[in-house]
XYZ file of C-alpha atoms in Angstrom:
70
model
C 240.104 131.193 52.011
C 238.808 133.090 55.101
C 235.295 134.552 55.357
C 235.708 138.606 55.275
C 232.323 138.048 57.608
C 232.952 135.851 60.370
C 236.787 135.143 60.145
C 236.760 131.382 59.956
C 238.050 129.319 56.957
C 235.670 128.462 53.817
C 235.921 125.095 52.347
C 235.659 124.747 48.560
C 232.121 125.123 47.428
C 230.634 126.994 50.702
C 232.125 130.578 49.163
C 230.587 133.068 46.965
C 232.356 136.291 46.126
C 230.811 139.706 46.365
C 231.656 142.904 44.557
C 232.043 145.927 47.136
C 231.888 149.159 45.101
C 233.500 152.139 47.254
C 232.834 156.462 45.968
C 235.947 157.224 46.971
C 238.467 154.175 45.858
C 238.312 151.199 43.643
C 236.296 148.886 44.390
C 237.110 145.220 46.221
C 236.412 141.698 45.723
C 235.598 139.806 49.217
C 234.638 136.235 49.911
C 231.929 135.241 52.280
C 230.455 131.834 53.016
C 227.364 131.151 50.699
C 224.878 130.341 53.378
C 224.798 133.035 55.856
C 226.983 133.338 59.064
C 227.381 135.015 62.208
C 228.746 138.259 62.580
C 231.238 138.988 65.614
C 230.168 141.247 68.218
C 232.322 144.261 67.929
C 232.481 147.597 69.717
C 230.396 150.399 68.372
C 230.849 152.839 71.360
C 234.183 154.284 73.049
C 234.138 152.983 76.308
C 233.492 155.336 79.307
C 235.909 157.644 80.654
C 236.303 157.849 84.561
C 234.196 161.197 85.066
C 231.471 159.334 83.324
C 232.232 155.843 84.928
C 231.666 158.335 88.255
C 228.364 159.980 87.192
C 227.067 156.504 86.493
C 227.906 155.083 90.061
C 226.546 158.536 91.496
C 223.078 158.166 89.618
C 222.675 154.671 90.750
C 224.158 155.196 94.067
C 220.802 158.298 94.414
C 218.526 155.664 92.362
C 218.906 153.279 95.631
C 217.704 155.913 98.294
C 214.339 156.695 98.753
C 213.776 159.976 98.674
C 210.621 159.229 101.309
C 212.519 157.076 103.506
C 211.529 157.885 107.173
């Protein structure tokens, strides 16, 4: 079996299975390892889009120059 967590195989006797209920479907069955593992990073943001990739380098180009420089 594969951990619905982190992806990697479970070897008899490391998995427990979990009930996920769900309001608008049935619910699912899903195995996870029994002691608990680590999570993959994934993306929660949509990356930047060039107008906003070129604010950013604008605001830290102005961030470098003093504004009292001589």
């Amino acid at each position: 079996m594969i951990c619905a967590r982190c992806d990697k195989p479970i070897l008899p006797g490391q998995g427990t299975t979990l009930a996920l209920d769900s309001p608008s479907a049935g619910g699912a069955d899903v195995t996870v390892h029994a002691e608990l593992c680590n999570m993959p990073g994934h993306q929660t943001a949509p990356d930047l889009t060039g107008s906003q990739l070129f604010a950013e380098q604008l605001r830290a180009a102005a961030d470098r120059v003093s504004r009292y420089a001589p």
